[in-house]
PDB file of C-alpha atoms in Angstrom:
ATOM      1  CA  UNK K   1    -103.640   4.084 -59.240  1.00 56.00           C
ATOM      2  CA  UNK K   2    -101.675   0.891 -58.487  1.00 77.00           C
ATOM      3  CA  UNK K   3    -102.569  -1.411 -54.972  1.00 79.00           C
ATOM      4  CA  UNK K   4     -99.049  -0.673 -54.213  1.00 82.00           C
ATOM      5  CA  UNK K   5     -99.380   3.288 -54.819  1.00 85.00           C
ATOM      6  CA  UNK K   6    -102.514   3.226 -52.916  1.00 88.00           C
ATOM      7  CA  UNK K   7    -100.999   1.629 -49.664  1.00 91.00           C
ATOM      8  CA  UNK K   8     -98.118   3.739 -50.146  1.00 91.00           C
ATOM      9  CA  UNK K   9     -99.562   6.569 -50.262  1.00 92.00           C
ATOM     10  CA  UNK K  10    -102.416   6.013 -47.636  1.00 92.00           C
ATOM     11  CA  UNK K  11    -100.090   5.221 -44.935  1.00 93.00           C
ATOM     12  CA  UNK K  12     -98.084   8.052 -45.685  1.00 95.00           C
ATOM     13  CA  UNK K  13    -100.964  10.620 -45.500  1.00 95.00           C
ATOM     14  CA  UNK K  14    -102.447   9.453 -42.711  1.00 94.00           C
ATOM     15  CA  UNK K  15     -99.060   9.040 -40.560  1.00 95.00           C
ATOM     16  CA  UNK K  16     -98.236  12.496 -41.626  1.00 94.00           C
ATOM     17  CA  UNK K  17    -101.566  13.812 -40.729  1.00 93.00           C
ATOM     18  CA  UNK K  18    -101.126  12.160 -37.054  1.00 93.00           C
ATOM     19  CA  UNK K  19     -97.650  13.618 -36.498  1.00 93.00           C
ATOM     20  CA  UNK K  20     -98.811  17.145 -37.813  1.00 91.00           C
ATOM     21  CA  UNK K  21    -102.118  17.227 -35.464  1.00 89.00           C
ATOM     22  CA  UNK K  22    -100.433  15.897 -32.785  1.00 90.00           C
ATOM     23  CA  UNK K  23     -97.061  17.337 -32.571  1.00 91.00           C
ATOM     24  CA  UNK K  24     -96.429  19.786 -35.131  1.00 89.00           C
ATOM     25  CA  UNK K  25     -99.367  21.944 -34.636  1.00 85.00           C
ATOM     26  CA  UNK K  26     -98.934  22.119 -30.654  1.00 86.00           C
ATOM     27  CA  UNK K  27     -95.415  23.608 -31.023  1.00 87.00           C
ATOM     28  CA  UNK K  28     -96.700  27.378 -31.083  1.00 83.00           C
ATOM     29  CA  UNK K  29     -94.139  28.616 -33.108  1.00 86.00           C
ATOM     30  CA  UNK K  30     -95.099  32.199 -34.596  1.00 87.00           C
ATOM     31  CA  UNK K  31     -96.703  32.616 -37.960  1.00 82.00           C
ATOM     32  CA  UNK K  32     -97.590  29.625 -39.626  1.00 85.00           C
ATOM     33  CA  UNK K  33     -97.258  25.728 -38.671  1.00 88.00           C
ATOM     34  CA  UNK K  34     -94.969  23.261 -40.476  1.00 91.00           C
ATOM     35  CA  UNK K  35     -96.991  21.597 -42.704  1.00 92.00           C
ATOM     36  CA  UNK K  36     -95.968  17.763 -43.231  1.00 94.00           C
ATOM     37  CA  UNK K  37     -98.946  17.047 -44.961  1.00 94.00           C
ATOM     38  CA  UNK K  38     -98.034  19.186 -48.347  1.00 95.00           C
ATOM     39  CA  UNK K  39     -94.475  18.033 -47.794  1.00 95.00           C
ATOM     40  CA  UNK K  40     -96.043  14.383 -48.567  1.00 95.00           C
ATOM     41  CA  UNK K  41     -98.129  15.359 -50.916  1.00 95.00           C
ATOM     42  CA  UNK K  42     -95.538  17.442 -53.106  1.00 95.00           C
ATOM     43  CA  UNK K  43     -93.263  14.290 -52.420  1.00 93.00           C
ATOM     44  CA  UNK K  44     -95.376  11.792 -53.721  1.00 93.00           C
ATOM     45  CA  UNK K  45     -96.547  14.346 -56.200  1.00 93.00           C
ATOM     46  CA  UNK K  46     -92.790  14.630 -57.615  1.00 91.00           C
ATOM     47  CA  UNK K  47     -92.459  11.130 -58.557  1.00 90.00           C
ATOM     48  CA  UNK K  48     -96.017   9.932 -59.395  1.00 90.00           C
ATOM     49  CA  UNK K  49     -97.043  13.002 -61.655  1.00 89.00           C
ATOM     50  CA  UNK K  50    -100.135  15.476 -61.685  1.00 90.00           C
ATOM     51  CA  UNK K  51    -102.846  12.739 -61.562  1.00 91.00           C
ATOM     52  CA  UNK K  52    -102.508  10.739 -59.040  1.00 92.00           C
ATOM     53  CA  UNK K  53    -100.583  14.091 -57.377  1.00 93.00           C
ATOM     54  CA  UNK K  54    -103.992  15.663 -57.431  1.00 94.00           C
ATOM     55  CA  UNK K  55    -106.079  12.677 -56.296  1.00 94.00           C
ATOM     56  CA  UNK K  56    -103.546  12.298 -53.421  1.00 95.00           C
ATOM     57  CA  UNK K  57    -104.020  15.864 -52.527  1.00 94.00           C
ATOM     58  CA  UNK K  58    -107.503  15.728 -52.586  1.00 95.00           C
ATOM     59  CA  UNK K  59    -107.527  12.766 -50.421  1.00 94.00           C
ATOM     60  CA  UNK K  60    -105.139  14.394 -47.916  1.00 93.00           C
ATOM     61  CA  UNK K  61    -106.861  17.815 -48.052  1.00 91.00           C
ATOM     62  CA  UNK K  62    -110.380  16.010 -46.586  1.00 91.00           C
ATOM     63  CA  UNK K  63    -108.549  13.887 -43.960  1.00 91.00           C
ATOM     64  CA  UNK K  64    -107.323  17.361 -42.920  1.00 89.00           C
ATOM     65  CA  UNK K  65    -110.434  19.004 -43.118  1.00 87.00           C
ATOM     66  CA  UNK K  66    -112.368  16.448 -41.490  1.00 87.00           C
ATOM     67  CA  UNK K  67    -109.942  15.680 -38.715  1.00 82.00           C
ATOM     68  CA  UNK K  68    -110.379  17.178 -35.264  1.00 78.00           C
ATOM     69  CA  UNK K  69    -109.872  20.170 -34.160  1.00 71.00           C
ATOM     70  CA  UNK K  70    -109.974  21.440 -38.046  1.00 68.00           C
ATOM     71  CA  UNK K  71    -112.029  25.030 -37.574  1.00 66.00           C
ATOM     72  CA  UNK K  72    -112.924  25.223 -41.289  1.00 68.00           C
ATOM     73  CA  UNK K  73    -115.619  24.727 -44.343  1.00 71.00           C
ATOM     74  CA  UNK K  74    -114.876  20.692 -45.022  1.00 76.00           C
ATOM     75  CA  UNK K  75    -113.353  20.569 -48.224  1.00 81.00           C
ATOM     76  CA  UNK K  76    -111.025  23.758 -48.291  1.00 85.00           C
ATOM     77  CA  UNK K  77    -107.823  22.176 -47.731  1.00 89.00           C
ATOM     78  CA  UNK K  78    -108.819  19.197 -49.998  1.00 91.00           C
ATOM     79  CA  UNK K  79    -108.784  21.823 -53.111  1.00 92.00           C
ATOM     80  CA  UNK K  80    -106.175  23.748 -52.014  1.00 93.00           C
ATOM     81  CA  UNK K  81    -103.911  20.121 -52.182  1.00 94.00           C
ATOM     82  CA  UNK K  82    -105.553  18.680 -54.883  1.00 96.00           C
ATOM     83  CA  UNK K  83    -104.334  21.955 -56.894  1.00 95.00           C
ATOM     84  CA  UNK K  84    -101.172  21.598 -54.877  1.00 95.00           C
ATOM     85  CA  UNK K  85    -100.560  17.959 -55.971  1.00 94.00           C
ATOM     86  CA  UNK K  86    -101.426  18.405 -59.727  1.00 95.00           C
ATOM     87  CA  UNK K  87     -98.752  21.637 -60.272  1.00 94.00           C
ATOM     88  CA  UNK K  88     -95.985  19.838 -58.745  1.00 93.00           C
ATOM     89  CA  UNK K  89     -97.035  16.590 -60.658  1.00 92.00           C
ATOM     90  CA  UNK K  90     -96.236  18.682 -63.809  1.00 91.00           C
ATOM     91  CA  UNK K  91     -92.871  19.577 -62.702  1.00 85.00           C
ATOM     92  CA  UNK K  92     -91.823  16.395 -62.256  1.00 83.00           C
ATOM     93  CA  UNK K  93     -89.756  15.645 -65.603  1.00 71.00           C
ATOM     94  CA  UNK K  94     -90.743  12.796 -67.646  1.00 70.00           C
ATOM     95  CA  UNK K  95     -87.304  11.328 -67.018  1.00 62.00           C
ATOM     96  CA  UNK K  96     -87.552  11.307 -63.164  1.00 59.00           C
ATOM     97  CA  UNK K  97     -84.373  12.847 -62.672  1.00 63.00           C
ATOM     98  CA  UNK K  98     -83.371  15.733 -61.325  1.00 62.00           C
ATOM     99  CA  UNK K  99     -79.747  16.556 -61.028  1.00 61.00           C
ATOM    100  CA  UNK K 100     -79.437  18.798 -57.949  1.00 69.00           C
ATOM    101  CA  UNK K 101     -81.413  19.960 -54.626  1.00 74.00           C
ATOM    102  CA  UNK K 102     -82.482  23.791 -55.754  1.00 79.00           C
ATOM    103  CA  UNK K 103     -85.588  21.931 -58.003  1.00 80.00           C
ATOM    104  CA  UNK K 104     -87.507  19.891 -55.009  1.00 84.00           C
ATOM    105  CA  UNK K 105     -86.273  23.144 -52.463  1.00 89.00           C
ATOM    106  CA  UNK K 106     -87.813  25.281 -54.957  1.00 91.00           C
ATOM    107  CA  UNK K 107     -90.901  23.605 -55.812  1.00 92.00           C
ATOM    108  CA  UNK K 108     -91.304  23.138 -51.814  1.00 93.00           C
ATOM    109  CA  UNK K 109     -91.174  27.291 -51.302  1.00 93.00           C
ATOM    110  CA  UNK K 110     -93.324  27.366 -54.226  1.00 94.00           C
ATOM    111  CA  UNK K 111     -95.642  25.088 -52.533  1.00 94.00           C
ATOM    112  CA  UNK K 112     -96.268  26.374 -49.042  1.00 93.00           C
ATOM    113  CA  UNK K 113     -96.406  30.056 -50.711  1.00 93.00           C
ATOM    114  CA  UNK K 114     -99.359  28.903 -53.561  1.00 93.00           C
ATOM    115  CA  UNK K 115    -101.038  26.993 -50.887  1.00 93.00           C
ATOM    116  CA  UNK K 116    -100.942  29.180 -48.144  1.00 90.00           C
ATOM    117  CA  UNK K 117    -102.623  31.927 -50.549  1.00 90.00           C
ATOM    118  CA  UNK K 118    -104.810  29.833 -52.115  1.00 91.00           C
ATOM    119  CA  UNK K 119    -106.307  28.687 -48.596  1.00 87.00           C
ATOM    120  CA  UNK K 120    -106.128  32.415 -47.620  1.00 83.00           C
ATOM    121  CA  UNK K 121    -108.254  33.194 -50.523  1.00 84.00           C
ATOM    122  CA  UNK K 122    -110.676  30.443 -50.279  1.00 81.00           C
ATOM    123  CA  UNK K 123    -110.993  31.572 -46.633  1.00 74.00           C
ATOM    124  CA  UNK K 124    -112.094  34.799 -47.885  1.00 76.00           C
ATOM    125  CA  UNK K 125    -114.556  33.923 -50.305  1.00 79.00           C
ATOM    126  CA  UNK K 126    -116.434  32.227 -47.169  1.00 69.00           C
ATOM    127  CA  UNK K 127    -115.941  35.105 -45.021  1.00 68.00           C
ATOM    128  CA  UNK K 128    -112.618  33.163 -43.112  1.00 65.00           C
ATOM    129  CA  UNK K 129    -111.113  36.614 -42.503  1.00 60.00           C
ATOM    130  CA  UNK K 130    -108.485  35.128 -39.950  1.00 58.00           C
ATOM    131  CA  UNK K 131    -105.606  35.772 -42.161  1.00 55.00           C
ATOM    132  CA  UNK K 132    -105.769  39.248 -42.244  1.00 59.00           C
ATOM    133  CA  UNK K 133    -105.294  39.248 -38.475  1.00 57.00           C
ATOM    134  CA  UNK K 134    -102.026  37.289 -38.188  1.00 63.00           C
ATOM    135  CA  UNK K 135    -100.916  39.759 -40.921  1.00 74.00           C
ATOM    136  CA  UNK K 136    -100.573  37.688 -44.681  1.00 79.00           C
ATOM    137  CA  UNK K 137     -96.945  38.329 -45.450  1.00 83.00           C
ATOM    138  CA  UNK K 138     -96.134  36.720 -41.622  1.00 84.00           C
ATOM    139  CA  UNK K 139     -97.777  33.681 -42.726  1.00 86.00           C
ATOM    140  CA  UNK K 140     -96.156  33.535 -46.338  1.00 90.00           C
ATOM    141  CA  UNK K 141     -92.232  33.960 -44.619  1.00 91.00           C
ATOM    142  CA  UNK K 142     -92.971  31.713 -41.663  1.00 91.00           C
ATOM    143  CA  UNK K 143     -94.693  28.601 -44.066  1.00 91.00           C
ATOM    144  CA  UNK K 144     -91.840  28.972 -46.582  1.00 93.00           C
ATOM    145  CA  UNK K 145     -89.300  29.076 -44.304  1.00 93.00           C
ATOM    146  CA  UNK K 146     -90.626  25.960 -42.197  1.00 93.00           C
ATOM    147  CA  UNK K 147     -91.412  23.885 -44.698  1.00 93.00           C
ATOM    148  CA  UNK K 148     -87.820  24.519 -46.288  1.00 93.00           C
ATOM    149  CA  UNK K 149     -86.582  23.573 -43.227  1.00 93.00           C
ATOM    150  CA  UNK K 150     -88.581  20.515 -42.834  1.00 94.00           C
ATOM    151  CA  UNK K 151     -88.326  19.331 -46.558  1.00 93.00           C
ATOM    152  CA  UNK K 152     -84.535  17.723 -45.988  1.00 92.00           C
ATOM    153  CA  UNK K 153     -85.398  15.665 -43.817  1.00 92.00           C
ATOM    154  CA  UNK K 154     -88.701  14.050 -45.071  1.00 93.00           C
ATOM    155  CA  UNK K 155     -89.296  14.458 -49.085  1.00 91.00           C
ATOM    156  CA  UNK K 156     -86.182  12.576 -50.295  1.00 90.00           C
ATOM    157  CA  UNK K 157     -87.434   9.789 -47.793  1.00 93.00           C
ATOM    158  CA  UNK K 158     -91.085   9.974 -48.924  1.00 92.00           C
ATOM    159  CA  UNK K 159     -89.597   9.762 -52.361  1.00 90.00           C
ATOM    160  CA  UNK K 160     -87.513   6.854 -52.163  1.00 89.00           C
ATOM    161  CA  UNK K 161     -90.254   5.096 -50.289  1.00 91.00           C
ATOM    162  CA  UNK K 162     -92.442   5.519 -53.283  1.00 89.00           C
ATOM    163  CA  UNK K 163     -89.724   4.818 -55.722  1.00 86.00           C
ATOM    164  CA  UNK K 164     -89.510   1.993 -53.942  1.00 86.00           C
ATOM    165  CA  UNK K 165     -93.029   0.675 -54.167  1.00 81.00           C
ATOM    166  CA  UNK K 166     -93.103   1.052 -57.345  1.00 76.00           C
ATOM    167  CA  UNK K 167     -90.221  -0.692 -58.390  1.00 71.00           C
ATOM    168  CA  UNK K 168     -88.478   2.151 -60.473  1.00 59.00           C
ATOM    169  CA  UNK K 169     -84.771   1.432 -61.464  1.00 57.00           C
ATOM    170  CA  UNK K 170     -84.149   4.937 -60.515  1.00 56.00           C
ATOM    171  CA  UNK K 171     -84.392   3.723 -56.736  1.00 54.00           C
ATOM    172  CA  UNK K 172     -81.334   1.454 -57.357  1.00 52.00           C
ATOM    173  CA  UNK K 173     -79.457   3.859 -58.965  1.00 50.00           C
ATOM    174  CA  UNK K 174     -76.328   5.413 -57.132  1.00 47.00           C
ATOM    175  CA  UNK K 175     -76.547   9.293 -55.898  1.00 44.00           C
ATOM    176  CA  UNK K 176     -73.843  10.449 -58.784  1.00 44.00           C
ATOM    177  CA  UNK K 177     -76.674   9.557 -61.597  1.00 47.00           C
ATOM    178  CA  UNK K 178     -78.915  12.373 -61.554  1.00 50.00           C
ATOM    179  CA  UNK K 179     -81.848  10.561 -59.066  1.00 58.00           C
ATOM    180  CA  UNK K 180     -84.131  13.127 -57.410  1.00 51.00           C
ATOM    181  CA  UNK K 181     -84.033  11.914 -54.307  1.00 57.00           C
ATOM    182  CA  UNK K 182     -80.656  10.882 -53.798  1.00 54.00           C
ATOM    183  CA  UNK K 183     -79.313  14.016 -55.241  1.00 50.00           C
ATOM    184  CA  UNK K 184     -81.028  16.156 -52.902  1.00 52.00           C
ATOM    185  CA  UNK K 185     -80.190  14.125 -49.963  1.00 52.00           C
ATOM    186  CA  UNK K 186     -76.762  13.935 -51.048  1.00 49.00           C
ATOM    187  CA  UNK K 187     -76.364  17.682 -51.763  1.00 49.00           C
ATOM    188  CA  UNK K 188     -78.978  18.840 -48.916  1.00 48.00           C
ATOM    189  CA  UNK K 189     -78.755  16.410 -46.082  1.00 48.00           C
ATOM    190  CA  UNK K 190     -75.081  15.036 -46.755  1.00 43.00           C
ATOM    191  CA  UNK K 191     -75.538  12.213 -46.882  1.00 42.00           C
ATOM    192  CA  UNK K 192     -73.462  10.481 -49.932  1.00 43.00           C
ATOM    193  CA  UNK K 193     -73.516   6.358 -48.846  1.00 38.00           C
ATOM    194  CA  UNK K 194     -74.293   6.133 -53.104  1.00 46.00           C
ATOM    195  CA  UNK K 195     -71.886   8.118 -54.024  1.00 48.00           C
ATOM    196  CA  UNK K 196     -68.960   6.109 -51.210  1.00 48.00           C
ATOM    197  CA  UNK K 197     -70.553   2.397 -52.196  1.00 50.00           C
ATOM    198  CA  UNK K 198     -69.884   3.133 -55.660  1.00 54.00           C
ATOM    199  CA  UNK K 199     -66.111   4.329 -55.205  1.00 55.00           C
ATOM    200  CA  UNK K 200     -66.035   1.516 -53.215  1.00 55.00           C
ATOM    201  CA  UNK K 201     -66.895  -0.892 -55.573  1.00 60.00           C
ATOM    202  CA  UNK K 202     -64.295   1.384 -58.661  1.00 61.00           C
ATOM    203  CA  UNK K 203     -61.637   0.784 -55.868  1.00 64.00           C
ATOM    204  CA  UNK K 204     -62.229  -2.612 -55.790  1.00 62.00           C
ATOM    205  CA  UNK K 205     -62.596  -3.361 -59.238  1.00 63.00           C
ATOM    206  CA  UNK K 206     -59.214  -1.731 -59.910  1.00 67.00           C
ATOM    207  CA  UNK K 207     -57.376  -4.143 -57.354  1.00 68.00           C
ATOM    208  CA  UNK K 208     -58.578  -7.205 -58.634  1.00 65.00           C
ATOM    209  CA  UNK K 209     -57.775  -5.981 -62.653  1.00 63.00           C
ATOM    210  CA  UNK K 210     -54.100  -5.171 -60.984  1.00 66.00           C
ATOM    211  CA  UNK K 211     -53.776  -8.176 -59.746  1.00 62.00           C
ATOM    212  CA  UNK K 212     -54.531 -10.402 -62.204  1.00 59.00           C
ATOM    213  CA  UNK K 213     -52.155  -8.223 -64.217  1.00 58.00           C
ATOM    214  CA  UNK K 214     -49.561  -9.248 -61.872  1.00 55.00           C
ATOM    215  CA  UNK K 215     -50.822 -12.999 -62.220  1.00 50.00           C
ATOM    216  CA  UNK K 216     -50.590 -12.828 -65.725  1.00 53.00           C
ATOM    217  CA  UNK K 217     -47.036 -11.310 -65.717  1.00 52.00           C
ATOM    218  CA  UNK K 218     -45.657 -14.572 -62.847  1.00 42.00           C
ATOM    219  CA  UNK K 219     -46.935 -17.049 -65.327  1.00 45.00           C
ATOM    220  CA  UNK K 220     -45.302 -15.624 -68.473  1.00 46.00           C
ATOM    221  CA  UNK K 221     -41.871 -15.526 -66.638  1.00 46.00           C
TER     222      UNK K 221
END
């Protein structure tokens, strides 16, 4: 992995794993917690592919496991990301593009659901049988649903960040083109400052070729 990459993605990891220790997991909602740290790791994952997706998982997964007040065998949530990070990694098309929201929103419900059973079922295979008391199918609906509802307004940020950092032309590129980011803040979020600076800039083009038209047509008379 890159210098760059590395930076990139430590900071990212380790400010998500602040905000979800210190905020997200005190908010008591029922079911499961909103879980910023896949969210970052499937973002990342999505434009960096299923190697580094899978080392940056891993990496995130032990910060997790290590980090107080983590109640579980150290290295759980580091496989359950690291297998997290290197399926998404092979969704990503070679391309980079992506040309609406429903890919990253379904690769995020895919996400939380793989990941939430996979951690269920490494729990179980160490005798973690607290899953079967909050009920499994409450914690399936409650992280899909969160993390859906989290995913707006974080992964297309994550992923221009890291499109960003690594200087890819696709982070210059206006929202109309097909970028996976951009589209799915565009179509999810609303936000279409691409798709307005480029009209923009038609709009102004136009004017000037009228114009000169006009110019031209003065000087002939």
């Amino acid at each position: 992995m890159r210098f760059n990459r590395m930076l990139l993605s430590s900071t990212l990891v380790v400010v998500a794993l602040v905000v979800q220790v210190t905020v997200l997991a005190r908010l008591q909602l029922p079911g499961a917690v909103p879980d910023l740290l896949l969210l970052t790791v499937v973002a990342l994952a999505l434009v960096y592919g299923h190697t580094s997706g899978a080392l940056i998982g891993f990496g995130a997964g032990l910060l997790a496991d290590l980090a107080p007040p983590a109640d579980h065998a150290a290295g759980r949530y580091a496989l359950v990301l690291c297998v997290i990070g290197y399926l998404v990694g092979l969704a990503r098309p070679e391309n980079g593009r992506l040309t609406s929201a429903t890919g990253p929103m379904v690769v995020v419900v895919a996400a939380a659901v793989v990941s939430t059973l996979l951690y269920a079922g490494v729990g179980a295979l160490v005798g973690d049988t607290a899953a079967r008391h909050v009920g499994l199918g409450s914690l399936l609906f409650t992280a899909a649903l969160y993390d859906l509802l989290l995913a707006p307004f974080t992964v297309p940020l994550i992923m221009a960040l890291a499109r960003r950092a690594e200087n890819d032309p696709l982070a210059e590129s206006p929202a109309g083109t097909g970028d996976v980011s951009s589209g799915w803040a565009s179509s999810g979020t609303g936000l279409r400052i691409g798709r307005q600076r480029g009209g923009l800039r038609i709009r102004a083009a136009r004017t000037r070729a009228s114009r000169a038209g006009r110019i031209r047509g003065v000087k002939r008379l």
